[in-house]
Short mmCIF file of C-alpha atoms in Angstrom, two decimals:
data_model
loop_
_atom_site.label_atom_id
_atom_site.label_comp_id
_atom_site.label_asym_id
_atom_site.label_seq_id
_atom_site.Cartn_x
_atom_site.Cartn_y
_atom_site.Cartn_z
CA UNK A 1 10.81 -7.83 11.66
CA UNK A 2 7.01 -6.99 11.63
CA UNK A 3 4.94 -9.92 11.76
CA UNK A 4 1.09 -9.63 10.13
CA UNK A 5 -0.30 -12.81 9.84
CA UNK A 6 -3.80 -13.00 7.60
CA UNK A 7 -6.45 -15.42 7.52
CA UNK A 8 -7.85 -17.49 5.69
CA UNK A 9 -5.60 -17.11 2.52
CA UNK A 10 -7.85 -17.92 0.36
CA UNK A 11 -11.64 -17.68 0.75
CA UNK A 12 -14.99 -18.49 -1.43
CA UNK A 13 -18.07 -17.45 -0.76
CA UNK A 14 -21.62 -16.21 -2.66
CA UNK A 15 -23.25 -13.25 -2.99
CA UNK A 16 -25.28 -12.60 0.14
CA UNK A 17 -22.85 -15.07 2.09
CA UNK A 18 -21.44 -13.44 5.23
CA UNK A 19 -17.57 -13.27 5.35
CA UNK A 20 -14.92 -12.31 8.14
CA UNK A 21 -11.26 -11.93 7.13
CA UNK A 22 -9.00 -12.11 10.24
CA UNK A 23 -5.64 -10.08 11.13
CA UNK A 24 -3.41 -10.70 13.61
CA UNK A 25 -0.13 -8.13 14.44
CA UNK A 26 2.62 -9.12 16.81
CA UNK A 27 4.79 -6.23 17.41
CA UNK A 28 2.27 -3.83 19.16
CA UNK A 29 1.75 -1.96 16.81
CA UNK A 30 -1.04 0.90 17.03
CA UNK A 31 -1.82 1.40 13.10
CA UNK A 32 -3.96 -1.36 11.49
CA UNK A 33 -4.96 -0.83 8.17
CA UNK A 34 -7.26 -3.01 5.51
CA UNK A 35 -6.49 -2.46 1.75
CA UNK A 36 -8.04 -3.77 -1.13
CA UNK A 37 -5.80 -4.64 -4.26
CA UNK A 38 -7.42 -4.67 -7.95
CA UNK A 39 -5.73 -4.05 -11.28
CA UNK A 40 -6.27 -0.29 -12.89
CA UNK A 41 -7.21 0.74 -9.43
CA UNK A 42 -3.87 -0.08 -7.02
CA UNK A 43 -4.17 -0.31 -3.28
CA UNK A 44 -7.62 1.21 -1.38
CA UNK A 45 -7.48 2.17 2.10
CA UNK A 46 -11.27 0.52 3.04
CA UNK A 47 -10.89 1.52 6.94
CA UNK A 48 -8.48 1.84 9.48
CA UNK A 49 -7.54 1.91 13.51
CA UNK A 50 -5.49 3.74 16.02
CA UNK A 51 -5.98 1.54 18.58
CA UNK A 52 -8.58 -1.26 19.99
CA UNK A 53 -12.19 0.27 20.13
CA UNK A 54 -10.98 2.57 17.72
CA UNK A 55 -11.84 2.33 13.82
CA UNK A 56 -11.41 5.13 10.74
CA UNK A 57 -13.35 5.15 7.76
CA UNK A 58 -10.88 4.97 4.59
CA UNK A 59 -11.59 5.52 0.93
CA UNK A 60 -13.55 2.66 -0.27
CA UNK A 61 -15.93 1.61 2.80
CA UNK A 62 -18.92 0.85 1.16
CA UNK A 63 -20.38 -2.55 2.08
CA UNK A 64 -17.61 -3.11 4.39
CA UNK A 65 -17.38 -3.54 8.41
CA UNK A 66 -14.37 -3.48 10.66
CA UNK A 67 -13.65 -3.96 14.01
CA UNK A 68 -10.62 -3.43 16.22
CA UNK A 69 -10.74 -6.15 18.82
CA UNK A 70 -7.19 -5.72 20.75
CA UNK A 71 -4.70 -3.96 19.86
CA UNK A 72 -3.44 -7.25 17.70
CA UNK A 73 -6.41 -8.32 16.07
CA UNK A 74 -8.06 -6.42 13.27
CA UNK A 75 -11.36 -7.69 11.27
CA UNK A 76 -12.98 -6.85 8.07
CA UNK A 77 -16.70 -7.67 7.71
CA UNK A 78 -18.69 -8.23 4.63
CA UNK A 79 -22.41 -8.94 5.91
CA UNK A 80 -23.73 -9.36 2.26
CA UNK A 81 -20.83 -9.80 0.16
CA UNK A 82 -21.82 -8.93 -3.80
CA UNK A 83 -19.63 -9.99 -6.57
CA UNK A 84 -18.04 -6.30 -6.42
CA UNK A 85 -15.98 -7.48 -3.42
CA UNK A 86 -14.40 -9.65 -5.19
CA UNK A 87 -10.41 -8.74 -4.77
CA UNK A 88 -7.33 -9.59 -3.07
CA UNK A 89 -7.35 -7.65 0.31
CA UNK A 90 -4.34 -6.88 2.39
CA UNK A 91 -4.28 -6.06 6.38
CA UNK A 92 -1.12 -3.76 7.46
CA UNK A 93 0.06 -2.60 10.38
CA UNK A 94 2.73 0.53 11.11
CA UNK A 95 4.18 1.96 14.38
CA UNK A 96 2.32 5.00 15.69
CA UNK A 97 5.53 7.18 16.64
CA UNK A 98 7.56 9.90 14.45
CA UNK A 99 9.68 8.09 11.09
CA UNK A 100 8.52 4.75 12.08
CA UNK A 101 4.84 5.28 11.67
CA UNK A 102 5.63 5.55 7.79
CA UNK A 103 6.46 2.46 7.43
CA UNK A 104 3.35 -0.33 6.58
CA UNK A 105 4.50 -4.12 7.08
CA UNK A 106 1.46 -5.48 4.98
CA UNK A 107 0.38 -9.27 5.23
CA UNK A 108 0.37 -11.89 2.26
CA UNK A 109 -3.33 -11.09 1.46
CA UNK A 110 -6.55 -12.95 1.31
CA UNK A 111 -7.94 -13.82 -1.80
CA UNK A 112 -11.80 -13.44 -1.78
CA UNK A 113 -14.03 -14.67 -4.63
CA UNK A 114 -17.63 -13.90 -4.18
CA UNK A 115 -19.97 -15.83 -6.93
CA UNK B 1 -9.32 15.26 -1.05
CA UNK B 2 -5.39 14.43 -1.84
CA UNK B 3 -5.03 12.01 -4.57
CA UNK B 4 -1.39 10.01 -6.35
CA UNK B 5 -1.82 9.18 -9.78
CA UNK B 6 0.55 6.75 -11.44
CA UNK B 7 -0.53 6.66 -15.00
CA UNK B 8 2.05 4.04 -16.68
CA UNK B 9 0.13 0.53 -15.85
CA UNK B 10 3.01 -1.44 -17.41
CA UNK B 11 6.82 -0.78 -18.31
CA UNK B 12 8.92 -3.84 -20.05
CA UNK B 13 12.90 -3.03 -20.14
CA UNK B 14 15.39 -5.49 -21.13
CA UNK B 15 18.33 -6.32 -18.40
CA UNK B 16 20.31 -2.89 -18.16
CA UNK B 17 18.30 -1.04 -19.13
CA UNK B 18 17.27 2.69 -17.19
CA UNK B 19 13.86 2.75 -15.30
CA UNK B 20 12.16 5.66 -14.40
CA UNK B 21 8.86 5.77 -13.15
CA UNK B 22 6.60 9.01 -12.75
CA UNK B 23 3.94 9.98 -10.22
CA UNK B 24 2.23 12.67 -9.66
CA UNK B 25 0.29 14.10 -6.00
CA UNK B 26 -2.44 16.38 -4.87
CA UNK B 27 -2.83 17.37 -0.80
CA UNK B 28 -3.41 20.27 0.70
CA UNK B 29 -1.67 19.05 3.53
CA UNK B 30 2.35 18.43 4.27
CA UNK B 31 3.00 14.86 2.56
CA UNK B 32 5.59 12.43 2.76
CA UNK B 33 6.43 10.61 -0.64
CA UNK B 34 7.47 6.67 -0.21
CA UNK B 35 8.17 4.12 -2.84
CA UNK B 36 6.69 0.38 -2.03
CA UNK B 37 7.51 -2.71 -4.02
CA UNK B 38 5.42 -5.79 -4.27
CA UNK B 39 6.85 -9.08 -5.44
CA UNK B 40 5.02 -11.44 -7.07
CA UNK B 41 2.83 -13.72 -4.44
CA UNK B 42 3.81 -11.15 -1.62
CA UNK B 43 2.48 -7.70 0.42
CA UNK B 44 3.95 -5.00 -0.78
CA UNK B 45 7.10 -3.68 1.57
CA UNK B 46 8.76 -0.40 1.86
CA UNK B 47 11.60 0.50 -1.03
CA UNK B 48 11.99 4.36 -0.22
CA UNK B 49 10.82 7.22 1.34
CA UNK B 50 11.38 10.88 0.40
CA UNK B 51 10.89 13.47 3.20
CA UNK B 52 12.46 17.08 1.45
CA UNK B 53 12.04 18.48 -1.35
CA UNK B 54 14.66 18.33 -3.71
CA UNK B 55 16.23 15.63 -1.73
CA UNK B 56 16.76 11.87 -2.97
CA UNK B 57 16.32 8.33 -1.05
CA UNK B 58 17.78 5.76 -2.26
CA UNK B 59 18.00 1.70 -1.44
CA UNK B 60 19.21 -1.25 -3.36
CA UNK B 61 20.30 0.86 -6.21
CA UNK B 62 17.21 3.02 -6.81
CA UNK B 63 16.96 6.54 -6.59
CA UNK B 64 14.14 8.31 -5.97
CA UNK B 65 13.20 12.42 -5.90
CA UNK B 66 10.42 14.76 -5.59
CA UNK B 67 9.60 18.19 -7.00
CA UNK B 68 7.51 20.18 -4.91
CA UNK B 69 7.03 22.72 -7.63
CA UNK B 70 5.78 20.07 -10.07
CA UNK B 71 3.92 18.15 -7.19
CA UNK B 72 5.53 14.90 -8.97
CA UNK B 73 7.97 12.15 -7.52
CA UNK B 74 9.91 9.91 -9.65
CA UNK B 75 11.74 6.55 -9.28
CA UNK B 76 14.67 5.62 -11.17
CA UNK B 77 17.46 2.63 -11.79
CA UNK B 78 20.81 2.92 -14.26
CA UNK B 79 20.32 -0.61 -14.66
CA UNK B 80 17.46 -2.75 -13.70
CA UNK B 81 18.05 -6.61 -13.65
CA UNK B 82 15.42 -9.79 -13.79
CA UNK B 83 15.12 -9.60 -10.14
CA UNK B 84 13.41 -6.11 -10.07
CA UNK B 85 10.48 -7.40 -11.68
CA UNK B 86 7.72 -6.24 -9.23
CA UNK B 87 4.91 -3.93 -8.69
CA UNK B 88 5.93 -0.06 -7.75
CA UNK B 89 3.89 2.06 -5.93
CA UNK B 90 3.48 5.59 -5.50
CA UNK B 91 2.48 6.76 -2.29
CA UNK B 92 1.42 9.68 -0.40
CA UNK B 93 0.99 10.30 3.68
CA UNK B 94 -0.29 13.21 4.73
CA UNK B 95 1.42 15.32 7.45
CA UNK B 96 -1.95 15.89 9.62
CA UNK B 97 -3.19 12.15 8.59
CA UNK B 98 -3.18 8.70 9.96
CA UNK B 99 -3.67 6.98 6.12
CA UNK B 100 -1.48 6.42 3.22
CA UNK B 101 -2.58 6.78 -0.38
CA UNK B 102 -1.66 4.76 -3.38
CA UNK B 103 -0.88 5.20 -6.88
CA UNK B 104 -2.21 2.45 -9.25
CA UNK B 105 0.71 0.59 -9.29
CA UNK B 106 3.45 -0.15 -11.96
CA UNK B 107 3.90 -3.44 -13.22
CA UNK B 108 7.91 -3.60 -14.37
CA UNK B 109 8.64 -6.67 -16.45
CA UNK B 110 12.35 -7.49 -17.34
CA UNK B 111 13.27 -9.51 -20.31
CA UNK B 112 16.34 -11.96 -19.77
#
Protein backbone atom coordinates (compact mmCIF):
# COMPACT_ATOMS: atom_id res chain seq x y z
CA UNK A 1 0.00 0.00 0.00
CA UNK A 2 1.28 3.52 -1.04
CA UNK A 3 2.41 5.46 1.76
CA UNK A 4 2.27 9.64 1.38
CA UNK A 5 2.79 11.11 4.49
CA UNK A 6 2.00 15.19 4.66
CA UNK A 7 3.10 17.74 6.93
CA UNK A 8 2.09 19.76 9.05
CA UNK A 9 -1.69 18.82 9.03
CA UNK A 10 -2.81 21.73 9.87
CA UNK A 11 -1.09 25.10 9.40
CA UNK A 12 -1.82 29.04 10.19
CA UNK A 13 -0.17 31.63 8.93
CA UNK A 14 -0.75 35.60 7.65
CA UNK A 15 -0.72 37.17 4.64
CA UNK A 16 2.85 37.89 3.65
CA UNK A 17 4.00 34.98 6.10
CA UNK A 18 6.25 32.47 4.33
CA UNK A 19 4.94 28.83 4.35
CA UNK A 20 6.48 25.32 3.33
CA UNK A 21 4.18 22.28 3.23
CA UNK A 22 6.27 19.03 3.30
CA UNK A 23 5.69 15.54 1.39
CA UNK A 24 7.23 12.57 1.95
CA UNK A 25 6.58 9.16 -0.50
CA UNK A 26 7.87 5.76 0.47
CA UNK A 27 7.38 3.45 -2.34
CA UNK A 28 9.71 5.09 -4.99
CA UNK A 29 7.56 6.40 -6.71
CA UNK A 30 8.53 8.84 -9.72
CA UNK A 31 5.12 11.00 -9.97
CA UNK A 32 4.64 13.64 -7.23
CA UNK A 33 1.88 15.78 -7.57
CA UNK A 34 0.44 18.95 -5.32
CA UNK A 35 -3.37 19.60 -5.55
CA UNK A 36 -5.37 22.12 -4.13
CA UNK A 37 -9.00 21.20 -2.91
CA UNK A 38 -11.84 24.07 -2.69
CA UNK A 39 -15.59 23.70 -2.98
CA UNK A 40 -17.22 24.71 -6.64
CA UNK A 41 -13.76 24.29 -7.96
CA UNK A 42 -12.67 20.32 -7.14
CA UNK A 43 -9.07 19.24 -7.20
CA UNK A 44 -6.19 21.70 -9.04
CA UNK A 45 -3.10 20.28 -10.24
CA UNK A 46 -0.70 23.50 -8.87
CA UNK A 47 2.69 21.69 -10.14
CA UNK A 48 4.15 18.51 -10.51
CA UNK A 49 7.53 16.16 -10.82
CA UNK A 50 8.96 13.28 -12.72
CA UNK A 51 11.71 12.85 -10.74
CA UNK A 52 14.20 14.82 -8.20
CA UNK A 53 15.50 18.09 -9.92
CA UNK A 54 12.63 17.80 -11.97
CA UNK A 55 9.35 20.04 -11.50
CA UNK A 56 6.09 20.70 -14.04
CA UNK A 57 4.03 23.60 -13.94
CA UNK A 58 0.21 22.46 -13.40
CA UNK A 59 -2.98 24.46 -13.71
CA UNK A 60 -3.12 26.78 -10.89
CA UNK A 61 0.68 27.89 -10.19
CA UNK A 62 0.31 31.30 -9.48
CA UNK A 63 1.99 32.40 -6.23
CA UNK A 64 3.17 28.99 -5.70
CA UNK A 65 6.87 27.31 -5.55
CA UNK A 66 7.85 23.68 -5.62
CA UNK A 67 10.73 21.79 -5.35
CA UNK A 68 11.64 18.15 -5.87
CA UNK A 69 14.33 17.37 -3.36
CA UNK A 70 14.79 13.35 -3.74
CA UNK A 71 12.90 11.32 -5.29
CA UNK A 72 10.73 11.02 -1.79
CA UNK A 73 10.40 14.41 -0.76
CA UNK A 74 8.23 16.92 -2.54
CA UNK A 75 7.69 20.75 -1.31
CA UNK A 76 5.23 23.41 -1.99
CA UNK A 77 6.32 27.03 -1.35
CA UNK A 78 4.24 30.02 -0.68
CA UNK A 79 6.84 33.03 -0.26
CA UNK A 80 3.97 35.60 0.35
CA UNK A 81 1.01 33.68 1.10
CA UNK A 82 -2.38 36.03 0.48
CA UNK A 83 -5.65 35.05 1.85
CA UNK A 84 -6.41 33.42 -1.75
CA UNK A 85 -4.27 30.43 -0.69
CA UNK A 86 -6.30 29.66 1.69
CA UNK A 87 -7.44 25.77 0.97
CA UNK A 88 -6.91 22.31 1.86
CA UNK A 89 -3.94 21.04 -0.33
CA UNK A 90 -3.17 17.47 -1.09
CA UNK A 91 0.43 15.92 -2.19
CA UNK A 92 0.09 12.54 -4.39
CA UNK A 93 2.26 10.34 -5.69
CA UNK A 94 1.70 7.52 -8.72
CA UNK A 95 4.07 4.94 -10.31
CA UNK A 96 5.70 6.11 -13.54
CA UNK A 97 5.22 2.73 -15.60
CA UNK A 98 2.21 1.59 -18.04
CA UNK A 99 -1.52 0.89 -15.88
CA UNK A 100 0.12 1.68 -12.69
CA UNK A 101 1.03 5.24 -13.38
CA UNK A 102 -2.88 5.92 -13.33
CA UNK A 103 -3.24 5.35 -10.18
CA UNK A 104 -2.66 8.62 -7.51
CA UNK A 105 -2.28 7.46 -3.70
CA UNK A 106 -3.00 11.08 -2.35
CA UNK A 107 -2.05 12.08 1.34
CA UNK A 108 -4.57 13.25 4.16
CA UNK A 109 -4.03 16.96 3.23
CA UNK A 110 -2.84 20.06 4.92
CA UNK A 111 -5.13 22.51 5.94
CA UNK A 112 -3.75 26.08 5.35
CA UNK A 113 -5.47 29.23 6.67
CA UNK A 114 -3.81 32.40 5.67
CA UNK A 115 -5.35 35.62 7.67
CA UNK B 1 -6.50 22.85 -23.15
CA UNK B 2 -8.59 19.49 -22.05
CA UNK B 3 -11.04 20.22 -19.43
CA UNK B 4 -13.83 17.54 -17.10
CA UNK B 5 -16.78 19.21 -16.05
CA UNK B 6 -18.97 17.67 -13.38
CA UNK B 7 -21.88 19.98 -13.09
CA UNK B 8 -24.14 18.26 -10.22
CA UNK B 9 -22.36 19.82 -6.89
CA UNK B 10 -24.69 17.77 -4.66
CA UNK B 11 -26.96 14.54 -5.05
CA UNK B 12 -29.07 13.29 -1.76
CA UNK B 13 -30.67 9.60 -2.34
CA UNK B 14 -32.28 7.71 0.31
CA UNK B 15 -30.74 3.98 1.09
CA UNK B 16 -31.54 1.98 -2.23
CA UNK B 17 -31.87 4.16 -4.11
CA UNK B 18 -30.02 4.32 -8.02
CA UNK B 19 -27.04 6.80 -8.40
CA UNK B 20 -25.84 7.99 -11.46
CA UNK B 21 -23.49 10.59 -11.84
CA UNK B 22 -22.58 12.47 -15.22
CA UNK B 23 -19.35 14.00 -16.51
CA UNK B 24 -18.45 15.31 -19.32
CA UNK B 25 -14.47 15.75 -21.12
CA UNK B 26 -12.63 17.82 -23.62
CA UNK B 27 -8.80 16.67 -24.91
CA UNK B 28 -7.46 16.59 -27.95
CA UNK B 29 -5.36 13.96 -26.84
CA UNK B 30 -6.08 9.96 -26.07
CA UNK B 31 -7.59 10.07 -22.36
CA UNK B 32 -8.14 7.65 -19.81
CA UNK B 33 -11.43 8.15 -17.70
CA UNK B 34 -11.07 7.12 -13.75
CA UNK B 35 -13.54 7.49 -10.98
CA UNK B 36 -11.92 8.65 -7.40
CA UNK B 37 -13.79 8.69 -4.13
CA UNK B 38 -12.99 10.81 -1.16
CA UNK B 39 -14.31 9.98 2.28
CA UNK B 40 -14.94 12.33 4.66
CA UNK B 41 -11.52 13.45 6.61
CA UNK B 42 -9.48 11.45 3.90
CA UNK B 43 -7.41 11.86 0.25
CA UNK B 44 -9.29 10.87 -2.28
CA UNK B 45 -8.37 7.05 -3.60
CA UNK B 46 -9.00 5.33 -6.79
CA UNK B 47 -12.78 3.72 -7.33
CA UNK B 48 -12.52 2.97 -11.21
CA UNK B 49 -10.90 3.42 -14.23
CA UNK B 50 -12.29 3.16 -17.78
CA UNK B 51 -9.75 2.53 -20.60
CA UNK B 52 -12.25 1.63 -23.98
CA UNK B 53 -14.82 3.01 -25.19
CA UNK B 54 -17.95 1.44 -24.72
CA UNK B 55 -16.44 -0.68 -22.10
CA UNK B 56 -17.45 -0.63 -18.23
CA UNK B 57 -15.21 -0.84 -14.87
CA UNK B 58 -16.63 -1.70 -12.15
CA UNK B 59 -15.60 -2.11 -8.15
CA UNK B 60 -17.56 -2.47 -5.01
CA UNK B 61 -20.79 -2.47 -6.84
CA UNK B 62 -20.41 0.57 -9.11
CA UNK B 63 -20.42 0.64 -12.65
CA UNK B 64 -18.98 2.99 -14.61
CA UNK B 65 -18.93 3.74 -18.76
CA UNK B 66 -17.84 6.16 -21.26
CA UNK B 67 -19.14 7.36 -24.61
CA UNK B 68 -16.63 8.49 -26.86
CA UNK B 69 -19.20 9.87 -29.22
CA UNK B 70 -20.77 11.99 -26.47
CA UNK B 71 -17.25 12.72 -24.86
CA UNK B 72 -19.20 11.95 -21.41
CA UNK B 73 -18.50 9.21 -18.65
CA UNK B 74 -20.99 8.23 -16.16
CA UNK B 75 -21.02 6.48 -12.74
CA UNK B 76 -23.75 4.46 -11.52
CA UNK B 77 -25.09 2.17 -8.35
CA UNK B 78 -28.62 -0.05 -8.28
CA UNK B 79 -28.50 0.63 -4.76
CA UNK B 80 -26.38 2.99 -2.85
CA UNK B 81 -26.21 2.51 1.02
CA UNK B 82 -25.11 5.08 4.06
CA UNK B 83 -21.63 4.02 3.59
CA UNK B 84 -21.25 5.51 0.01
CA UNK B 85 -21.56 8.85 1.25
CA UNK B 86 -18.39 10.49 -0.22
CA UNK B 87 -17.06 12.85 -2.71
CA UNK B 88 -16.91 11.48 -6.58
CA UNK B 89 -14.66 12.66 -8.93
CA UNK B 90 -14.43 12.79 -12.51
CA UNK B 91 -11.19 12.52 -13.96
CA UNK B 92 -9.31 12.74 -17.06
CA UNK B 93 -5.42 11.64 -18.00
CA UNK B 94 -4.23 12.37 -21.05
CA UNK B 95 -2.52 9.73 -23.25
CA UNK B 96 0.66 12.06 -24.16
CA UNK B 97 0.49 13.67 -20.42
CA UNK B 98 2.06 13.25 -17.09
CA UNK B 99 -1.17 15.15 -15.12
CA UNK B 100 -4.61 14.19 -14.23
CA UNK B 101 -7.57 16.53 -14.39
CA UNK B 102 -10.52 16.82 -12.12
CA UNK B 103 -14.08 17.36 -12.25
CA UNK B 104 -15.56 19.53 -9.41
CA UNK B 105 -16.49 16.88 -7.40
CA UNK B 106 -19.90 15.33 -6.32
CA UNK B 107 -20.95 15.45 -2.92
CA UNK B 108 -23.45 12.14 -2.47
CA UNK B 109 -25.38 12.30 0.78
CA UNK B 110 -27.48 9.19 1.86
CA UNK B 111 -30.40 9.47 4.15
CA UNK B 112 -30.79 6.48 6.71
Amino acid sequence: EAAVTQSPRNKVTVTGGNVTLSCRQTNSHNYMYWYRQDTGHGLRLIHYSYGAGNLQIGDVPDGYKATRTTQEDFFLLLELASPSQTSLYFCASSDGTGRKQNTLYFGAGTRLSVL
Amino acid sequence: GDSVIQMQGQVTLSENDFLFINCTYSTTGYPTLFWYVQYSGEGPQLLLQVTTANNKGSSRGFEATYDKGTTSFHLQKTSVQEIDSAVYYCAMRDYNQGKLIFGQGTKLSIKP
